[in-house]
Amino acid sequence: MSILASKNTRLLVQGMGRMGQLHAKLSIEYGTQVVGGVHPGKGGTTLEGIPVFDTVTEAVAETGADASVIFVPPGGAADAILEAADAGLGLTCCITEGIPTFDMARAKRAMRGSGTRLVGPNCPGVVVPEQCRIGIMPAQITKPGPVGVVSRSGTLTYEAVDQLSRLGIGQSTCLGIGGDPVIGTSFVDALTLFEADGETEAVVMIGEIGGSAEEEAARFIQEKMSKPVVAFIAGQNAPPGKRMGHAGAIIAGGKGRASDKMAALEAAGVTLAKSPGEIGQTLAARIR
Amino acid sequence: MNVHEYQAKELFRAFGVAVPEGHLATTPAEAEAAAKRLGTPVTVVKAQIHAGGRGKGGGVKLAKSPAEAKQHASDILGMTLVTHQTGPAGKLVRKVYVEAGSDIERELYLALTLDRASEDFAIIASTEGGMDIEEVAERTPEKIHSEFIDPNVGLQGYQVRKVASALGLDKAQTAKLGVFLDGLYTLFTEKDGSLVEINPLVVTADGDLLALDGKLGFDDNALFRRPDIAALRDPEEEDPLERAAKEIDLAYVGLDGDIGCMVNGAGLAMATLDMITVCGGSPANFLDAGGGADKEKVKEAFKLILEDEKVKAILVNIFGGIVRCDLIAEGVVAAADELGVEVPLVVRLQGNAAARGREIMAASGLNITPAETLQEAGEKAVSAARGA
């Protein structure tokens, strides 16, 4: 199996602008079942061979979709997330970068108790190798296999996946959870899913400075995880008080340092990759 | 985005948060006039820069007469103020805020921010005002009270009472705290604040609550819908290279080393700095050219990196997901050619159209060292910087 998605996933694309259309096309080429698009005002048209609807509810009724990917601009993205939840989708993956923090804090609170899982925002999405591509990842670098990959970053995820694939080590699911301060799916959520997934035998986790999600993951790994975890923390040389590209990547008030996260993970039995060039090798050494 | 103390206090006033009376001055004469207008026995002349620790650095002075206020202003204006937050280079003071002195009975601490662990808003309050709050949290965590606010419910009366109780306020002061916190919370939510910090919040001899200092930051991602807040930006307070980067939509952070970096994606860009350090080198900057990096962007990024005179070598690290490496290669070649790049250039292209990208660089006749892996890129950049 895999986590979050599979070849049976029926995907909607919310926001059929230039990016939405491009990635709908790339996902279809990868074999993903993209069953519809949602773009207010474009309902009734067809784009990239996909029927477009004005609302998610309508799209779900017509297509039987169970997941969506969001390419809506920042000002409307939280609204799109709540619309996906309102329509009862099981998964919504928000790619949009730059959503105001308040909008996300409110939307996430409002989603408590709903059956919809949010991945992101500000994330590259989810790839189940040779089955399903949700988002913007270059799925051709992935390869089916036993390693779950979860990361707060985009291109650094590709780097790690590429290192694994070149060593002949495939992935069960590759997942970017996003670089914002408020995100739907945390490391702990992703690790919980990987621990329960029959196909996943080990996990690569890529964290970065800012917040305390890695420390929470360390606690979870220590208490609940049986599968080996290898981690790398980006930003070990980042100066305090500076936002390093991602809205959430900032060492503030002495909190969120890479060294604290690495110490917590190491104490929980996680093997740390000392260099970002050795993520694949470190995993290979740990499972062999 | 941060704003100056005087701007924060104007917003506080507009939202019913009590502050001492004060006026902005850019010359000693204006400061003297401001002190006269205030008419209080004591005024405070405060340097306006975006950094804390101004008092210790000599940027905050008490004046017992308008003439003294004028003298202090003439000392402070034009000085380069160095505090623990400015870095060794310090910051040039261009404005002072002249404020009515207050009769202080107690100094408290109050902040409002997003708590990342709970994803709620949090009021952080302490009886230990006027001190470094991180130190208080470290040494006496029991003296810090945190009150979490559900963003969909808002600040409730019982929460005000809990904060008041933690601060040891009496009944009349609790009512004043209610008005104070309501105003702060409304300001925070209506204007997309990211941090309000009032240190100290003072209780005066008359039992009033006043924000004696005010640090206010806003969510950069929300500025598009808060034009009034965006207008408060002071470009003079920003690092010139970081400001130039922002204007062309690049994320740039200047560092102390000698290897310039251009990377796509924030995570990979941070990891590239780590890679260089592992290889024994030192990065000159963080630069995320973004997911949509193209030829023009690459050129702009190169210009920016070359403005930094410390740079002895440049490392370009691109993992093409959607970005096409051949277009990046064209950009690198064009930039190196047009800008006359003289420092050694190490370029690692991986992913989408990488092979074609490498061909373009090899055919350019320019002195570009290619690298295959991240490790190799780090090693080659470090030895290039050493050789230069």
XYZ file of C-alpha atoms in Angstrom:
676
model
C 0.000 0.000 0.000
C 0.911 3.628 0.294
C -0.286 6.490 2.428
C -2.814 9.219 1.531
C -3.261 8.282 -2.149
C -3.117 5.373 -4.608
C -3.930 4.510 -8.216
C -7.615 4.617 -7.184
C -7.471 8.262 -6.093
C -9.904 10.427 -8.065
C -8.420 13.917 -8.113
C -9.910 17.377 -8.596
C -7.801 20.423 -9.405
C -9.047 23.552 -7.595
C -7.827 26.648 -9.437
C -7.494 25.891 -13.151
C -5.186 28.793 -13.964
C -1.840 28.398 -15.729
C -0.221 26.371 -12.900
C -3.339 24.299 -12.266
C -3.657 23.357 -15.922
C 0.048 22.571 -16.339
C 0.137 20.253 -13.350
C -3.209 18.652 -14.182
C -1.644 17.692 -17.502
C 1.584 16.377 -15.916
C -0.402 14.348 -13.369
C -2.556 12.814 -16.104
C 0.599 11.905 -18.055
C 1.908 10.162 -14.931
C -1.250 8.034 -14.836
C -3.193 9.908 -12.150
C -6.984 9.915 -12.461
C -7.647 13.649 -12.723
C -11.435 13.637 -12.957
C -12.285 17.316 -12.824
C -11.315 20.917 -12.330
C -12.951 23.597 -10.175
C -12.756 27.222 -11.213
C -15.547 29.649 -10.338
C -16.833 31.168 -13.571
C -15.389 28.460 -15.817
C -18.007 25.812 -14.959
C -19.241 23.890 -18.007
C -16.001 24.282 -19.968
C -13.296 21.690 -20.606
C -9.590 22.446 -20.007
C -6.749 19.987 -20.774
C -9.525 17.490 -21.532
C -10.904 17.806 -17.989
C -14.480 18.912 -17.209
C -14.515 22.113 -15.136
C -17.105 22.977 -12.450
C -17.973 26.123 -10.511
C -18.040 24.463 -7.077
C -16.330 21.494 -5.443
C -19.671 20.050 -4.311
C -20.893 19.979 -7.889
C -17.636 18.422 -9.106
C -17.813 15.690 -6.460
C -21.427 14.882 -7.374
C -20.569 14.610 -11.073
C -17.210 12.841 -10.903
C -17.037 10.898 -7.631
C -13.796 12.686 -6.742
C -12.276 11.909 -3.317
C -9.244 14.225 -3.290
C -8.192 17.644 -4.526
C -5.105 19.705 -5.155
C -5.296 23.487 -4.678
C -3.585 26.052 -6.927
C -5.743 28.998 -5.830
C -3.859 32.313 -5.182
C -3.045 33.179 -1.509
C -6.035 35.459 -0.869
C -8.549 32.723 -1.730
C -6.656 29.587 -0.770
C -8.031 29.150 2.765
C -11.517 29.496 1.297
C -10.678 26.751 -1.223
C -9.421 24.476 1.574
C -12.659 24.960 3.533
C -14.667 24.340 0.366
C -12.861 20.996 -0.106
C -13.687 20.060 3.488
C -17.290 21.182 3.077
C -17.662 18.921 0.042
C -16.442 15.964 2.088
C -13.230 15.164 0.216
C -10.941 12.760 2.088
C -7.774 14.608 1.114
C -6.919 18.104 -0.024
C -3.411 19.151 -0.824
C -2.696 22.886 -0.940
C 0.308 23.934 -3.039
C -0.222 27.703 -2.670
C 2.618 29.663 -1.064
C 2.042 32.929 0.793
C -1.332 32.378 2.520
C -1.810 34.805 5.453
C -1.151 33.008 8.746
C -4.492 34.087 10.245
C -6.403 32.525 7.376
C -4.638 29.211 7.967
C -5.000 29.330 11.754
C -8.728 29.898 11.377
C -9.228 27.342 8.593
C -7.317 24.655 10.442
C -9.384 25.208 13.600
C -12.587 25.102 11.570
C -11.543 21.747 10.058
C -11.232 20.044 13.455
C -13.501 17.024 13.494
C -14.021 17.041 9.726
C -13.095 13.915 7.771
C -10.832 15.869 5.427
C -7.073 15.630 5.723
C -5.185 18.741 4.625
C -1.612 18.457 3.328
C 0.269 21.775 3.104
C -0.049 24.615 2.324
C 3.194 25.790 0.711
C 4.083 22.201 -0.161
C 5.046 20.192 -3.273
C 2.326 17.572 -2.740
C 2.190 13.781 -2.646
C 3.573 11.160 -5.028
C 2.880 7.444 -4.837
C 5.486 6.121 -7.293
C 4.002 4.785 -10.535
C 0.476 5.307 -9.180
C -0.504 8.851 -8.388
C 0.909 12.373 -8.522
C -0.827 15.140 -6.548
C 0.903 18.537 -6.756
C 4.080 19.678 -8.445
C 6.758 17.057 -7.753
C 8.891 15.686 -10.597
C 7.434 12.192 -10.212
C 9.843 10.644 -12.734
C 12.670 10.694 -10.137
C 10.649 8.488 -7.770
C 10.731 4.696 -7.802
C 8.381 2.239 -6.060
C 9.777 0.662 -2.904
C 9.760 0.475 0.893
C 10.862 3.937 2.092
C 8.453 6.655 3.155
C 9.738 10.215 2.584
C 8.320 13.197 4.489
C 9.689 16.723 4.320
C 8.930 20.384 5.054
C 10.662 21.374 1.840
C 10.131 21.026 -1.920
C 13.382 20.785 -3.840
C 15.217 19.246 -0.874
C 12.614 16.456 -0.997
C 13.520 15.901 -4.652
C 17.182 15.811 -3.658
C 16.546 13.123 -1.029
C 14.268 11.069 -3.302
C 16.840 11.277 -6.099
C 19.611 10.074 -3.768
C 17.460 7.093 -2.738
C 16.436 6.187 -6.297
C 20.061 6.347 -7.505
C 20.986 3.832 -4.797
C 18.198 1.588 -6.050
C 16.038 2.266 -2.989
C 12.405 2.934 -3.875
C 9.706 4.867 -2.006
C 6.253 3.903 -0.740
C 5.032 7.516 -0.714
C 6.823 10.863 -1.011
C 5.155 13.658 0.878
C 5.924 17.341 1.326
C 4.073 18.760 4.348
C 4.935 22.414 3.692
C 7.107 25.258 4.934
C 4.464 27.462 6.583
C 3.962 28.003 10.337
C 0.440 26.491 10.239
C 0.108 23.305 8.176
C -2.543 20.598 7.943
C -0.481 17.429 8.248
C 2.405 17.393 10.727
C 5.443 15.134 10.901
C 3.679 13.191 13.664
C 0.625 12.677 11.421
C 2.788 11.470 8.526
C 4.874 9.189 10.760
C 1.673 7.710 12.215
C 0.509 6.843 8.699
C 3.900 5.401 7.683
C 4.089 3.312 10.861
C 0.677 1.802 10.058
C 1.413 1.275 6.350
C 2.257 -2.314 5.473
C 4.476 -1.406 2.557
C 6.653 1.147 4.350
C 9.705 -0.347 6.073
C 11.698 2.784 6.898
C 11.222 6.564 6.824
C 13.333 9.499 5.691
C 12.308 12.691 7.468
C 13.606 16.082 6.377
C 13.063 18.884 8.818
C 14.284 22.439 9.007
C 14.723 25.293 11.462
C 11.682 26.980 13.051
C 8.853 25.768 15.275
C 8.935 22.506 17.213
C 7.464 19.921 14.798
C 10.707 17.915 14.757
C 10.854 17.771 18.554
C 7.242 16.525 18.612
C 8.179 13.939 15.969
C 11.114 12.800 18.135
C 8.752 12.179 21.043
C 6.417 10.183 18.795
C 9.268 8.127 17.331
C 10.574 7.265 20.772
C 7.200 6.223 22.123
C 5.310 4.787 19.168
C 7.513 3.915 16.214
C 9.006 0.529 15.422
C 10.313 1.362 11.947
C 13.764 2.914 11.464
C 13.860 6.661 10.802
C 16.676 8.638 9.184
C 16.566 12.430 9.355
C 18.280 15.524 8.065
C 17.644 19.019 9.451
C 18.240 21.902 7.036
C 19.383 25.302 8.230
C 22.159 24.244 10.610
C 24.060 27.360 9.532
C 21.134 29.785 9.415
C 21.474 32.981 11.493
C 18.857 33.558 14.237
C 16.003 35.994 13.563
C 16.166 35.666 9.776
C 13.409 34.068 7.735
C 15.084 31.566 5.415
C 12.761 31.597 2.408
C 9.936 29.608 4.009
C 7.531 31.602 6.206
C 8.039 29.015 8.961
C 11.831 28.713 8.721
C 12.979 31.160 11.398
C 14.839 30.826 14.667
C 12.844 33.116 16.974
C 13.416 33.876 20.648
C 16.078 31.156 20.903
C 13.597 28.536 19.674
C 13.603 26.443 16.510
C 17.363 25.858 16.262
C 18.629 22.926 14.160
C 20.922 21.740 16.977
C 17.987 21.275 19.412
C 15.996 19.350 16.814
C 18.947 17.117 15.967
C 19.626 16.372 19.629
C 15.974 15.460 20.229
C 15.853 13.167 17.189
C 19.148 11.480 18.005
C 17.986 10.831 21.570
C 14.855 9.197 20.118
C 16.952 6.693 18.152
C 16.822 8.482 14.793
C 19.936 8.231 12.615
C 20.970 11.690 11.432
C 22.475 12.303 8.029
C 25.481 14.505 8.819
C 25.443 16.091 5.399
C 22.590 16.776 2.960
C 24.660 14.857 0.397
C 24.446 11.670 2.481
C 20.708 11.284 3.111
C 20.384 8.277 0.775
C 23.562 6.592 2.007
C 22.567 7.059 5.633
C 19.227 5.367 5.005
C 20.927 2.549 3.060
C 23.351 1.953 5.933
C 20.526 1.961 8.480
C 18.360 -0.652 6.726
C 21.125 -2.968 5.538
C 7.558 43.322 8.504
C 8.471 45.330 11.581
C 7.549 48.953 12.254
C 9.097 51.643 14.452
C 8.025 52.224 18.046
C 6.357 55.547 17.141
C 4.343 53.825 14.399
C 3.355 51.013 16.755
C 2.192 53.561 19.311
C 0.117 55.444 16.753
C -1.647 52.164 15.963
C -2.028 51.372 19.674
C -3.660 54.758 20.210
C -6.023 54.230 17.266
C -7.152 50.914 18.771
C -7.665 52.230 22.311
C -4.450 50.812 23.776
C -3.103 53.325 26.306
C 0.297 54.859 25.571
C 2.103 57.944 26.916
C 1.794 61.081 24.822
C 4.678 61.606 22.412
C 5.908 63.268 19.215
C 8.331 62.314 16.459
C 11.358 64.553 15.789
C 14.011 64.491 13.112
C 16.023 67.516 14.321
C 17.129 68.725 17.800
C 14.906 71.804 17.392
C 11.875 69.613 16.714
C 12.728 67.539 19.787
C 12.878 70.696 21.919
C 9.512 71.865 20.578
C 8.036 68.401 21.202
C 9.237 68.433 24.841
C 7.733 71.926 25.292
C 4.435 70.802 23.861
C 4.340 67.769 26.188
C 4.933 70.074 29.164
C 5.779 67.245 31.589
C 8.612 67.644 34.122
C 10.463 64.751 32.522
C 10.527 63.684 28.877
C 12.231 60.697 27.282
C 14.157 60.966 24.017
C 14.185 57.590 22.246
C 16.130 56.554 19.136
C 13.854 55.043 16.483
C 15.514 51.993 14.932
C 14.234 48.470 14.299
C 16.137 46.795 17.128
C 15.811 46.189 20.831
C 18.355 47.038 23.534
C 18.357 50.747 22.625
C 18.636 51.899 26.239
C 21.860 50.007 26.946
C 23.363 51.304 23.699
C 22.775 54.944 24.713
C 19.757 55.499 22.468
C 17.223 56.346 25.228
C 17.748 59.350 27.507
C 15.727 61.197 30.143
C 15.462 64.995 29.890
C 14.411 67.370 32.670
C 13.883 70.351 30.382
C 13.172 71.054 26.695
C 16.759 72.320 26.384
C 18.047 68.999 27.687
C 15.747 67.131 25.293
C 17.264 69.169 22.478
C 20.777 68.255 23.647
C 19.940 64.536 23.884
C 18.331 64.602 20.436
C 21.423 66.204 18.966
C 23.566 63.449 20.565
C 21.317 60.602 19.421
C 20.344 61.763 15.912
C 23.009 60.698 13.455
C 24.672 58.299 15.882
C 25.278 54.693 14.887
C 23.575 52.712 17.585
C 24.984 49.281 18.351
C 22.816 46.915 20.402
C 22.716 43.132 20.813
C 20.136 43.060 18.002
C 21.770 45.355 15.427
C 24.956 43.384 14.856
C 28.409 44.963 15.203
C 27.806 47.411 12.327
C 24.957 49.072 14.242
C 22.188 51.228 12.811
C 22.140 54.902 11.934
C 19.535 56.847 13.938
C 17.458 59.157 11.718
C 14.510 59.884 14.006
C 13.806 60.227 17.713
C 10.538 59.907 19.593
C 10.035 62.395 22.410
C 7.663 61.026 24.998
C 6.106 62.232 28.246
C 7.823 60.686 31.280
C 5.674 58.365 33.389
C 5.526 57.871 37.137
C 6.225 54.154 37.185
C 5.083 51.939 40.023
C 5.442 48.471 38.448
C 6.935 47.139 35.218
C 5.202 44.181 33.549
C 5.628 42.238 30.315
C 2.940 41.522 27.722
C 3.067 39.938 24.267
C 0.630 38.586 21.710
C 1.674 36.175 18.969
C 0.844 32.921 17.200
C 1.900 29.907 19.255
C 3.248 27.508 16.649
C 2.811 24.357 18.726
C -0.898 24.864 19.496
C -1.626 27.014 16.422
C -3.615 29.344 18.673
C -2.905 32.979 19.377
C -1.146 33.356 22.704
C -0.982 36.168 25.230
C 2.278 35.922 27.126
C 2.342 37.905 30.367
C 4.877 38.263 33.150
C 5.410 40.290 36.290
C 9.080 40.574 35.267
C 8.808 43.627 33.002
C 11.787 45.478 31.635
C 13.920 42.328 31.531
C 14.986 40.030 28.708
C 11.948 37.732 28.511
C 13.950 34.819 27.102
C 16.085 34.927 30.222
C 13.003 35.041 32.445
C 11.603 32.019 30.582
C 14.873 30.179 31.081
C 15.436 30.959 34.768
C 11.954 31.383 36.216
C 9.434 29.811 33.830
C 6.772 29.956 36.577
C 6.781 33.750 36.246
C 5.453 33.525 32.691
C 1.742 33.106 32.084
C 0.488 31.985 28.658
C -3.148 32.324 27.685
C -4.235 30.661 24.436
C -6.959 32.182 22.271
C -8.950 30.181 19.708
C -8.741 32.328 16.541
C -12.336 31.492 15.646
C -13.693 32.478 19.084
C -11.529 35.460 20.002
C -10.450 36.889 23.345
C -12.857 36.091 26.196
C -13.475 37.921 29.476
C -12.255 35.066 31.666
C -8.957 35.113 29.797
C -8.478 38.796 30.645
C -9.219 37.965 34.305
C -6.675 35.112 34.283
C -3.980 37.377 32.830
C -4.851 40.127 35.342
C -4.614 37.657 38.186
C -1.234 36.382 36.972
C -0.015 39.989 36.846
C -1.356 40.765 40.329
C -3.683 43.569 39.201
C -6.526 44.921 41.338
C -10.157 45.224 40.242
C -9.872 48.692 38.699
C -6.671 47.744 36.898
C -8.269 44.519 35.617
C -10.963 46.602 33.928
C -8.244 48.728 32.332
C -6.406 45.594 31.201
C -9.634 44.427 29.540
C -9.785 47.567 27.393
C -6.058 47.317 26.721
C -6.138 43.655 25.621
C -9.320 44.079 23.576
C -7.614 46.865 21.645
C -4.438 44.861 21.119
C -6.309 41.762 19.999
C -8.450 43.763 17.571
C -5.363 45.484 16.150
C -3.628 42.125 15.835
C -6.471 40.405 14.015
C -7.702 43.312 11.874
C -4.220 44.201 10.647
C -2.670 40.701 10.447
C -0.085 41.153 13.185
C 2.592 38.551 13.764
C 3.962 39.830 17.068
C 3.069 42.514 19.587
C 5.523 42.860 22.438
C 5.162 45.455 25.175
C 8.143 45.513 27.484
C 7.553 47.146 29.795
C 3.841 47.545 30.274
C 3.763 49.858 33.278
C 1.367 50.482 36.125
C 1.648 54.187 36.995
C 1.393 55.741 40.433
C -2.205 56.691 39.501
C -3.017 53.040 38.756
C -3.128 53.454 34.995
C -1.753 50.875 32.539
C 0.519 52.252 29.813
C 2.506 50.682 26.987
C 5.895 52.251 27.632
C 7.531 50.438 24.733
C 5.973 48.805 21.702
C 7.354 46.294 19.264
C 4.980 45.414 16.461
C 5.467 43.037 13.543
C 3.146 42.078 10.697
C 2.652 38.978 8.562
C 4.454 39.599 5.251
C 2.008 37.245 3.532
C -0.922 39.479 4.463
C 0.513 42.855 3.422
C -1.244 42.572 0.055
C -4.547 43.210 1.835
C -3.227 45.770 4.374
C -2.005 48.691 2.276
C -2.060 51.031 5.296
C 0.366 48.728 7.108
C 2.538 48.134 4.037
C 2.909 51.933 3.806
C 4.632 51.944 7.224
C 7.617 50.030 5.836
C 10.942 51.826 6.333
C 13.376 50.616 3.637
C 16.235 52.449 5.421
C 16.014 49.839 8.166
C 16.604 46.919 5.811
C 19.893 45.472 4.641
C 20.484 47.031 1.169
C 21.011 43.665 -0.554
C 18.018 42.076 1.166
C 15.938 45.077 0.127
C 17.097 44.811 -3.498
C 16.312 41.079 -3.459
C 12.820 41.703 -2.126
C 12.129 44.130 -4.936
C 12.802 41.427 -7.532
C 10.976 38.774 -5.509
C 14.015 36.731 -4.429
C 14.550 35.470 -0.891
C 18.067 36.583 0.129
C 19.862 36.621 3.467
C 23.421 37.954 3.708
C 25.952 35.859 5.643
C 29.618 36.267 6.621
C 31.404 33.803 4.311
C 32.910 33.963 0.819
C 30.928 31.476 -1.291
C 27.961 33.045 -3.049
C 24.999 30.694 -3.457
C 22.121 30.541 -5.905
C 19.645 27.738 -5.292
C 16.016 26.985 -6.178
C 13.828 26.229 -3.178
C 14.252 27.320 0.446
C 14.971 23.869 1.896
C 17.611 23.033 -0.705
C 19.096 26.523 -0.297
C 19.476 25.976 3.475
C 20.901 22.509 2.835
C 23.417 24.007 0.382
C 24.719 26.309 3.127
C 25.003 23.240 5.361
C 26.828 21.311 2.608
C 29.375 24.102 2.145
C 29.987 24.196 5.889
C 30.395 20.396 6.068
C 33.016 20.706 3.304
C 34.950 23.241 5.393
C 33.835 26.413 3.602
C 31.680 29.370 4.528
C 28.622 30.643 2.589
C 28.245 34.353 1.737
C 24.483 34.256 1.399
C 21.226 32.336 1.325
C 19.408 32.831 -1.957
C 16.220 31.067 -3.021
C 15.526 31.863 -6.643
C 12.102 30.251 -6.273
C 10.183 27.569 -8.098
C 9.624 29.750 -11.149
C 13.288 30.624 -11.706
C 13.998 31.575 -15.321
C 16.751 33.201 -17.353
C 15.966 36.763 -16.221
C 15.718 35.740 -12.556
C 19.074 33.988 -12.767
C 20.693 37.130 -14.106
C 19.160 39.283 -11.376
C 20.325 36.788 -8.758
C 23.877 36.871 -10.120
C 23.944 40.659 -10.001
C 22.899 40.556 -6.387
C 25.490 37.949 -5.390
C 28.252 39.909 -7.133
C 27.372 43.084 -5.208
C 28.825 41.366 -2.158
C 32.563 42.024 -2.308
C 33.388 39.107 -0.009
C 32.351 36.589 -2.673
C 35.316 34.558 -3.969
C 33.367 31.777 -5.702
C 29.758 31.133 -6.694
C 27.882 27.879 -6.319
C 24.733 27.392 -8.390
C 22.667 24.443 -7.207
C 19.469 23.716 -9.105
C 17.254 20.691 -8.719
C 14.882 20.986 -11.634
C 11.472 19.742 -10.676
C 9.371 21.900 -12.893
C 12.174 24.383 -13.518
C 14.036 23.411 -16.674
C 17.786 23.151 -16.149
C 18.521 24.051 -19.785
C 16.823 27.433 -19.280
C 18.769 27.947 -16.055
C 21.991 27.081 -17.902
C 21.195 29.676 -20.568
C 20.620 32.187 -17.798
C 23.916 31.326 -16.092
C 25.857 31.609 -19.350
C 24.186 34.901 -20.290
C 24.750 36.338 -16.819
C 28.387 35.208 -16.622
C 29.010 36.670 -20.043
C 27.143 39.985 -19.712
C 28.151 40.692 -16.137
C 31.759 39.614 -16.692
C 31.829 37.211 -13.751
C 35.460 36.898 -12.682
C 35.145 34.584 -9.693
C 35.129 30.813 -10.244
C 31.716 29.345 -10.930
C 30.629 25.868 -9.827
C 27.307 24.746 -11.266
C 25.335 21.688 -10.345
C 22.236 20.952 -12.384
C 20.065 17.977 -11.596
C 16.590 16.864 -12.621
C 14.481 18.245 -15.455
C 16.571 18.739 -18.662
C 19.840 18.615 -16.681
C 21.841 16.867 -19.416
C 20.931 19.551 -21.939
C 21.799 22.209 -19.374
C 25.275 20.739 -18.853
C 25.843 20.700 -22.611
C 24.945 24.376 -22.877
C 27.466 25.277 -20.186
C 30.228 23.082 -21.618
C 29.704 24.628 -25.072
C 29.790 28.194 -23.739
C 33.584 28.310 -23.496
C 33.225 29.988 -20.100
C 35.187 28.820 -17.082
C 32.400 26.882 -15.374
C 33.125 23.852 -13.191
C 30.300 21.328 -13.426
C 29.332 19.112 -10.487
C 27.146 16.040 -10.426
C 26.081 15.564 -6.804
C 25.410 17.961 -3.932
C 28.506 16.654 -2.132
C 30.717 17.213 -5.171
C 29.272 20.695 -5.676
C 30.110 21.619 -2.084
C 33.673 20.298 -2.321
C 34.390 22.022 -5.633
C 32.972 25.352 -4.457
C 35.075 25.270 -1.299
C 38.303 24.494 -3.162
C 37.467 27.153 -5.781
C 37.050 29.788 -3.047
C 40.357 28.738 -1.460
C 42.206 28.930 -4.747
C 40.887 32.372 -5.589
